[in-house]
């Protein structure tokens, strides 16, 4: 019961963080409120929906309206407080990174709950964390951030490996989640701050 509560809390926090990120991108394109809500929903539930379909279970957002409500709260947050948040340097990067880390953990935990091996759980964590952003970028007619030279999906993978490492040494679920969260966020922030990237493919 305690583990289920932790998982649901992580997924709800990830939904809120990702929804704000998606709504912010929609605002940059001057979408109306409904368009912003759709973008928020897409990024908030897209990765988790793909994960649940691959795991053969009912998508998480179809079991309770709380995720739709959470996205509506995120929309109101951006509408009411966006003008104060906008001047904060990298404020939107923070929300996007928090969502990335939280959904990575949610994907890992749900995959393990279905008795999949850790290598599958890490892949599912990466899909949960990054697929929603791809859907958002397609809707906004932007090049998906996952294909940029900027570290994004690799942060999910390394965060997932940190979760696995904590499991190997016998750490609690809570400790594994905290370490995975910190590793994912740290890698993402350092990559952006110091322009760390993977080597680029050359057409030659």
PDB file of C-alpha atoms in Angstrom:
ATOM      1  CA  UNK A   1       0.000   0.000   0.000  1.00  0.00           C
ATOM      2  CA  UNK A   2       2.836   2.398   0.882  1.00  0.00           C
ATOM      3  CA  UNK A   3       4.625   1.609  -2.381  1.00  0.00           C
ATOM      4  CA  UNK A   4       1.415   2.243  -4.363  1.00  0.00           C
ATOM      5  CA  UNK A   5       0.998   5.590  -2.602  1.00  0.00           C
ATOM      6  CA  UNK A   6       4.566   6.601  -3.491  1.00  0.00           C
ATOM      7  CA  UNK A   7       4.063   5.546  -7.100  1.00  0.00           C
ATOM      8  CA  UNK A   8       0.777   7.476  -7.433  1.00  0.00           C
ATOM      9  CA  UNK A   9       2.323  10.580  -5.860  1.00  0.00           C
ATOM     10  CA  UNK A  10       5.298  10.432  -8.235  1.00  0.00           C
ATOM     11  CA  UNK A  11       3.014  10.051 -11.250  1.00  0.00           C
ATOM     12  CA  UNK A  12       0.795  12.939 -10.115  1.00  0.00           C
ATOM     13  CA  UNK A  13       3.762  15.272  -9.529  1.00  0.00           C
ATOM     14  CA  UNK A  14       5.192  14.271 -12.901  1.00  0.00           C
ATOM     15  CA  UNK A  15       1.861  15.004 -14.563  1.00  0.00           C
ATOM     16  CA  UNK A  16       1.741  18.499 -13.060  1.00  0.00           C
ATOM     17  CA  UNK A  17       5.356  19.316 -13.966  1.00  0.00           C
ATOM     18  CA  UNK A  18       5.062  18.035 -17.537  1.00  0.00           C
ATOM     19  CA  UNK A  19       1.667  19.683 -18.042  1.00  0.00           C
ATOM     20  CA  UNK A  20       3.129  23.069 -17.108  1.00  0.00           C
ATOM     21  CA  UNK A  21       6.003  22.457 -19.527  1.00  0.00           C
ATOM     22  CA  UNK A  22       3.610  21.592 -22.369  1.00  0.00           C
ATOM     23  CA  UNK A  23       1.297  24.534 -21.668  1.00  0.00           C
ATOM     24  CA  UNK A  24       4.285  26.890 -21.590  1.00  0.00           C
ATOM     25  CA  UNK A  25       5.394  25.719 -25.046  1.00  0.00           C
ATOM     26  CA  UNK A  26       1.841  26.225 -26.317  1.00  0.00           C
ATOM     27  CA  UNK A  27       1.838  29.751 -24.861  1.00  0.00           C
ATOM     28  CA  UNK A  28       5.044  30.513 -26.753  1.00  0.00           C
ATOM     29  CA  UNK A  29       3.127  29.670 -29.946  1.00  0.00           C
ATOM     30  CA  UNK A  30       0.182  31.812 -28.741  1.00  0.00           C
ATOM     31  CA  UNK A  31      -2.319  28.941 -28.613  1.00  0.00           C
ATOM     32  CA  UNK A  32      -5.650  29.563 -26.924  1.00  0.00           C
ATOM     33  CA  UNK A  33      -6.504  28.025 -23.541  1.00  0.00           C
ATOM     34  CA  UNK A  34      -7.961  24.857 -25.067  1.00  0.00           C
ATOM     35  CA  UNK A  35      -4.930  24.388 -27.287  1.00  0.00           C
ATOM     36  CA  UNK A  36      -2.687  24.864 -24.267  1.00  0.00           C
ATOM     37  CA  UNK A  37      -4.676  22.288 -22.320  1.00  0.00           C
ATOM     38  CA  UNK A  38      -4.369  19.764 -25.160  1.00  0.00           C
ATOM     39  CA  UNK A  39      -0.593  20.286 -25.312  1.00  0.00           C
ATOM     40  CA  UNK A  40      -0.401  19.902 -21.543  1.00  0.00           C
ATOM     41  CA  UNK A  41      -2.390  16.665 -21.690  1.00  0.00           C
ATOM     42  CA  UNK A  42      -0.284  15.333 -24.565  1.00  0.00           C
ATOM     43  CA  UNK A  43       3.009  15.763 -22.759  1.00  0.00           C
ATOM     44  CA  UNK A  44       1.593  14.714 -19.376  1.00  0.00           C
ATOM     45  CA  UNK A  45      -0.023  11.411 -20.403  1.00  0.00           C
ATOM     46  CA  UNK A  46       1.609  10.587 -23.740  1.00  0.00           C
ATOM     47  CA  UNK A  47       4.613   8.666 -22.443  1.00  0.00           C
ATOM     48  CA  UNK A  48       2.643   6.881 -19.734  1.00  0.00           C
ATOM     49  CA  UNK A  49      -0.058   5.871 -22.214  1.00  0.00           C
ATOM     50  CA  UNK A  50       2.503   4.359 -24.582  1.00  0.00           C
ATOM     51  CA  UNK A  51       4.113   2.543 -21.652  1.00  0.00           C
ATOM     52  CA  UNK A  52       0.813   1.093 -20.407  1.00  0.00           C
ATOM     53  CA  UNK A  53      -0.215  -0.063 -23.895  1.00  0.00           C
ATOM     54  CA  UNK A  54       3.140  -1.850 -24.231  1.00  0.00           C
ATOM     55  CA  UNK A  55       2.692  -3.388 -20.776  1.00  0.00           C
ATOM     56  CA  UNK A  56      -0.814  -4.565 -21.731  1.00  0.00           C
ATOM     57  CA  UNK A  57      -2.683  -2.667 -19.039  1.00  0.00           C
ATOM     58  CA  UNK A  58      -5.313   0.093 -18.936  1.00  0.00           C
ATOM     59  CA  UNK A  59      -3.650   3.509 -19.440  1.00  0.00           C
ATOM     60  CA  UNK A  60      -3.214   5.136 -16.047  1.00  0.00           C
ATOM     61  CA  UNK A  61      -5.273   8.242 -16.831  1.00  0.00           C
ATOM     62  CA  UNK A  62      -8.367   6.176 -17.698  1.00  0.00           C
ATOM     63  CA  UNK A  63      -8.723   4.900 -14.134  1.00  0.00           C
ATOM     64  CA  UNK A  64      -9.270   8.292 -12.463  1.00  0.00           C
ATOM     65  CA  UNK A  65     -10.009  11.876 -13.594  1.00  0.00           C
ATOM     66  CA  UNK A  66      -7.314  13.273 -11.275  1.00  0.00           C
ATOM     67  CA  UNK A  67      -4.773  13.575 -14.095  1.00  0.00           C
ATOM     68  CA  UNK A  68      -7.158  15.642 -16.226  1.00  0.00           C
ATOM     69  CA  UNK A  69      -7.880  17.815 -13.200  1.00  0.00           C
ATOM     70  CA  UNK A  70      -4.165  18.120 -12.473  1.00  0.00           C
ATOM     71  CA  UNK A  71      -3.560  19.379 -16.026  1.00  0.00           C
ATOM     72  CA  UNK A  72      -6.373  21.926 -15.617  1.00  0.00           C
ATOM     73  CA  UNK A  73      -4.701  23.165 -12.422  1.00  0.00           C
ATOM     74  CA  UNK A  74      -1.422  23.434 -14.338  1.00  0.00           C
ATOM     75  CA  UNK A  75      -3.192  25.524 -17.002  1.00  0.00           C
ATOM     76  CA  UNK A  76      -4.614  27.869 -14.373  1.00  0.00           C
ATOM     77  CA  UNK A  77      -1.166  28.108 -12.752  1.00  0.00           C
ATOM     78  CA  UNK A  78       0.403  29.252 -16.020  1.00  0.00           C
ATOM     79  CA  UNK A  79      -2.474  31.647 -16.776  1.00  0.00           C
ATOM     80  CA  UNK A  80      -2.440  33.228 -13.312  1.00  0.00           C
ATOM     81  CA  UNK A  81       1.245  33.167 -12.457  1.00  0.00           C
ATOM     82  CA  UNK A  82       2.996  32.871 -15.822  1.00  0.00           C
ATOM     83  CA  UNK A  83       3.964  36.535 -15.887  1.00  0.00           C
ATOM     84  CA  UNK A  84       5.860  36.128 -12.614  1.00  0.00           C
ATOM     85  CA  UNK A  85       7.403  32.813 -13.645  1.00  0.00           C
ATOM     86  CA  UNK A  86       8.542  33.971 -17.079  1.00  0.00           C
ATOM     87  CA  UNK A  87      11.366  36.269 -15.888  1.00  0.00           C
ATOM     88  CA  UNK A  88      12.846  33.440 -13.806  1.00  0.00           C
ATOM     89  CA  UNK A  89      15.771  32.149 -15.788  1.00  0.00           C
ATOM     90  CA  UNK A  90      15.372  28.502 -16.809  1.00  0.00           C
ATOM     91  CA  UNK A  91      12.089  28.208 -14.867  1.00  0.00           C
ATOM     92  CA  UNK A  92      10.493  26.169 -17.653  1.00  0.00           C
ATOM     93  CA  UNK A  93      13.583  23.973 -17.993  1.00  0.00           C
ATOM     94  CA  UNK A  94      13.160  23.106 -14.328  1.00  0.00           C
ATOM     95  CA  UNK A  95       9.550  21.957 -14.794  1.00  0.00           C
ATOM     96  CA  UNK A  96      10.480  19.922 -17.866  1.00  0.00           C
ATOM     97  CA  UNK A  97      13.381  18.272 -16.025  1.00  0.00           C
ATOM     98  CA  UNK A  98      11.279  17.502 -12.945  1.00  0.00           C
ATOM     99  CA  UNK A  99       8.653  15.847 -15.134  1.00  0.00           C
ATOM    100  CA  UNK A 100      11.353  13.902 -16.966  1.00  0.00           C
ATOM    101  CA  UNK A 101      12.837  12.545 -13.736  1.00  0.00           C
ATOM    102  CA  UNK A 102       9.523  11.780 -12.041  1.00  0.00           C
ATOM    103  CA  UNK A 103       8.053   9.974 -15.037  1.00  0.00           C
ATOM    104  CA  UNK A 104      11.241   7.982 -15.518  1.00  0.00           C
ATOM    105  CA  UNK A 105      10.853   6.663 -11.983  1.00  0.00           C
ATOM    106  CA  UNK A 106       7.128   5.994 -12.513  1.00  0.00           C
ATOM    107  CA  UNK A 107       7.864   3.994 -15.663  1.00  0.00           C
ATOM    108  CA  UNK A 108      10.513   1.914 -13.927  1.00  0.00           C
ATOM    109  CA  UNK A 109       8.362   1.156 -10.916  1.00  0.00           C
ATOM    110  CA  UNK A 110       5.315   0.173 -12.947  1.00  0.00           C
ATOM    111  CA  UNK A 111       7.357  -2.107 -15.206  1.00  0.00           C
ATOM    112  CA  UNK A 112       8.894  -3.833 -12.181  1.00  0.00           C
ATOM    113  CA  UNK A 113       5.406  -4.249 -10.712  1.00  0.00           C
ATOM    114  CA  UNK A 114       4.563  -6.249 -13.855  1.00  0.00           C
ATOM    115  CA  UNK A 115       7.596  -8.481 -13.168  1.00  0.00           C
ATOM    116  CA  UNK A 116       9.655  -7.304 -16.109  1.00  0.00           C
ATOM    117  CA  UNK A 117      13.458  -7.422 -15.844  1.00  0.00           C
ATOM    118  CA  UNK A 118      15.369  -4.268 -15.041  1.00  0.00           C
ATOM    119  CA  UNK A 119      16.614  -3.681 -18.580  1.00  0.00           C
ATOM    120  CA  UNK A 120      12.996  -3.544 -19.757  1.00  0.00           C
ATOM    121  CA  UNK A 121      12.075  -1.282 -16.833  1.00  0.00           C
ATOM    122  CA  UNK A 122      14.836   1.178 -17.753  1.00  0.00           C
ATOM    123  CA  UNK A 123      13.609   1.326 -21.355  1.00  0.00           C
ATOM    124  CA  UNK A 124      10.042   1.842 -20.153  1.00  0.00           C
ATOM    125  CA  UNK A 125      11.232   4.578 -17.830  1.00  0.00           C
ATOM    126  CA  UNK A 126      12.889   6.313 -20.778  1.00  0.00           C
ATOM    127  CA  UNK A 127       9.725   6.005 -22.876  1.00  0.00           C
ATOM    128  CA  UNK A 128       7.545   7.301 -20.035  1.00  0.00           C
ATOM    129  CA  UNK A 129       9.822  10.268 -19.488  1.00  0.00           C
ATOM    130  CA  UNK A 130      10.542  11.309 -23.067  1.00  0.00           C
ATOM    131  CA  UNK A 131       7.708  10.151 -25.360  1.00  0.00           C
ATOM    132  CA  UNK A 132       5.282  12.819 -24.125  1.00  0.00           C
ATOM    133  CA  UNK A 133       7.745  15.516 -25.129  1.00  0.00           C
ATOM    134  CA  UNK A 134       7.976  14.032 -28.614  1.00  0.00           C
ATOM    135  CA  UNK A 135       4.181  14.145 -28.976  1.00  0.00           C
ATOM    136  CA  UNK A 136       4.154  17.747 -27.721  1.00  0.00           C
ATOM    137  CA  UNK A 137       6.824  18.824 -30.191  1.00  0.00           C
ATOM    138  CA  UNK A 138       5.027  17.144 -33.095  1.00  0.00           C
ATOM    139  CA  UNK A 139       1.798  18.972 -32.180  1.00  0.00           C
ATOM    140  CA  UNK A 140       3.726  22.259 -32.028  1.00  0.00           C
ATOM    141  CA  UNK A 141       5.530  21.540 -35.299  1.00  0.00           C
ATOM    142  CA  UNK A 142       8.918  21.633 -33.565  1.00  0.00           C
ATOM    143  CA  UNK A 143      11.849  19.292 -33.956  1.00  0.00           C
ATOM    144  CA  UNK A 144      11.509  16.833 -31.034  1.00  0.00           C
ATOM    145  CA  UNK A 145      13.967  17.716 -28.297  1.00  0.00           C
ATOM    146  CA  UNK A 146      14.898  14.052 -27.963  1.00  0.00           C
ATOM    147  CA  UNK A 147      16.633  14.275 -31.355  1.00  0.00           C
ATOM    148  CA  UNK A 148      18.667  17.341 -30.456  1.00  0.00           C
ATOM    149  CA  UNK A 149      22.304  17.060 -29.489  1.00  0.00           C
ATOM    150  CA  UNK A 150      21.207  18.120 -25.988  1.00  0.00           C
ATOM    151  CA  UNK A 151      21.217  15.313 -23.384  1.00  0.00           C
ATOM    152  CA  UNK A 152      17.582  14.313 -22.743  1.00  0.00           C
ATOM    153  CA  UNK A 153      16.676  10.648 -23.123  1.00  0.00           C
ATOM    154  CA  UNK A 154      20.162   9.639 -21.965  1.00  0.00           C
ATOM    155  CA  UNK A 155      19.414  11.348 -18.654  1.00  0.00           C
ATOM    156  CA  UNK A 156      16.433   8.976 -18.279  1.00  0.00           C
ATOM    157  CA  UNK A 157      18.590   5.950 -19.036  1.00  0.00           C
ATOM    158  CA  UNK A 158      21.327   6.944 -16.592  1.00  0.00           C
ATOM    159  CA  UNK A 159      18.709   7.740 -13.950  1.00  0.00           C
ATOM    160  CA  UNK A 160      17.227   4.296 -14.528  1.00  0.00           C
ATOM    161  CA  UNK A 161      20.635   2.684 -14.146  1.00  0.00           C
ATOM    162  CA  UNK A 162      21.045   4.540 -10.857  1.00  0.00           C
ATOM    163  CA  UNK A 163      17.717   3.067  -9.708  1.00  0.00           C
ATOM    164  CA  UNK A 164      18.935  -0.400 -10.685  1.00  0.00           C
ATOM    165  CA  UNK A 165      22.220   0.146  -8.860  1.00  0.00           C
ATOM    166  CA  UNK A 166      20.422   1.093  -5.653  1.00  0.00           C
ATOM    167  CA  UNK A 167      18.275  -2.013  -5.995  1.00  0.00           C
ATOM    168  CA  UNK A 168      21.399  -4.169  -6.365  1.00  0.00           C
ATOM    169  CA  UNK A 169      22.857  -2.876  -3.095  1.00  0.00           C
ATOM    170  CA  UNK A 170      19.562  -3.535  -1.312  1.00  0.00           C
ATOM    171  CA  UNK A 171      18.366   0.049  -0.852  1.00  0.00           C
ATOM    172  CA  UNK A 172      14.696   0.760  -0.178  1.00  0.00           C
ATOM    173  CA  UNK A 173      12.287   1.747  -2.931  1.00  0.00           C
ATOM    174  CA  UNK A 174      12.156   5.260  -1.526  1.00  0.00           C
ATOM    175  CA  UNK A 175      15.940   5.638  -1.537  1.00  0.00           C
ATOM    176  CA  UNK A 176      16.217   4.213  -5.057  1.00  0.00           C
ATOM    177  CA  UNK A 177      13.599   6.703  -6.269  1.00  0.00           C
ATOM    178  CA  UNK A 178      15.359   9.653  -4.625  1.00  0.00           C
ATOM    179  CA  UNK A 179      18.767   8.720  -6.056  1.00  0.00           C
ATOM    180  CA  UNK A 180      17.313   8.130  -9.529  1.00  0.00           C
ATOM    181  CA  UNK A 181      15.520  11.484  -9.376  1.00  0.00           C
ATOM    182  CA  UNK A 182      18.670  13.336  -8.352  1.00  0.00           C
ATOM    183  CA  UNK A 183      20.832  11.642 -10.984  1.00  0.00           C
ATOM    184  CA  UNK A 184      18.376  12.354 -13.803  1.00  0.00           C
ATOM    185  CA  UNK A 185      17.965  16.005 -12.804  1.00  0.00           C
ATOM    186  CA  UNK A 186      21.682  16.549 -12.224  1.00  0.00           C
ATOM    187  CA  UNK A 187      22.672  15.097 -15.593  1.00  0.00           C
ATOM    188  CA  UNK A 188      20.041  17.153 -17.412  1.00  0.00           C
ATOM    189  CA  UNK A 189      20.960  20.399 -15.665  1.00  0.00           C
ATOM    190  CA  UNK A 190      24.714  19.878 -16.137  1.00  0.00           C
ATOM    191  CA  UNK A 191      24.232  19.003 -19.800  1.00  0.00           C
ATOM    192  CA  UNK A 192      22.311  22.225 -20.418  1.00  0.00           C
ATOM    193  CA  UNK A 193      24.591  24.379 -18.256  1.00  0.00           C
ATOM    194  CA  UNK A 194      27.848  23.183 -19.811  1.00  0.00           C
ATOM    195  CA  UNK A 195      26.506  22.328 -23.280  1.00  0.00           C
ATOM    196  CA  UNK A 196      27.349  18.639 -22.916  1.00  0.00           C
ATOM    197  CA  UNK A 197      26.095  16.570 -25.823  1.00  0.00           C
ATOM    198  CA  UNK A 198      26.502  13.277 -27.607  1.00  0.00           C
ATOM    199  CA  UNK A 199      28.589  13.151 -30.805  1.00  0.00           C
ATOM    200  CA  UNK A 200      26.656  14.165 -33.905  1.00  0.00           C
ATOM    201  CA  UNK A 201      26.152  11.957 -36.924  1.00  0.00           C
ATOM    202  CA  UNK A 202      27.818  13.265 -40.067  1.00  0.00           C
ATOM    203  CA  UNK A 203      26.273  12.671 -43.456  1.00  0.00           C
ATOM    204  CA  UNK A 204      29.738  12.029 -44.880  1.00  0.00           C
TER     205      UNK A 204
END
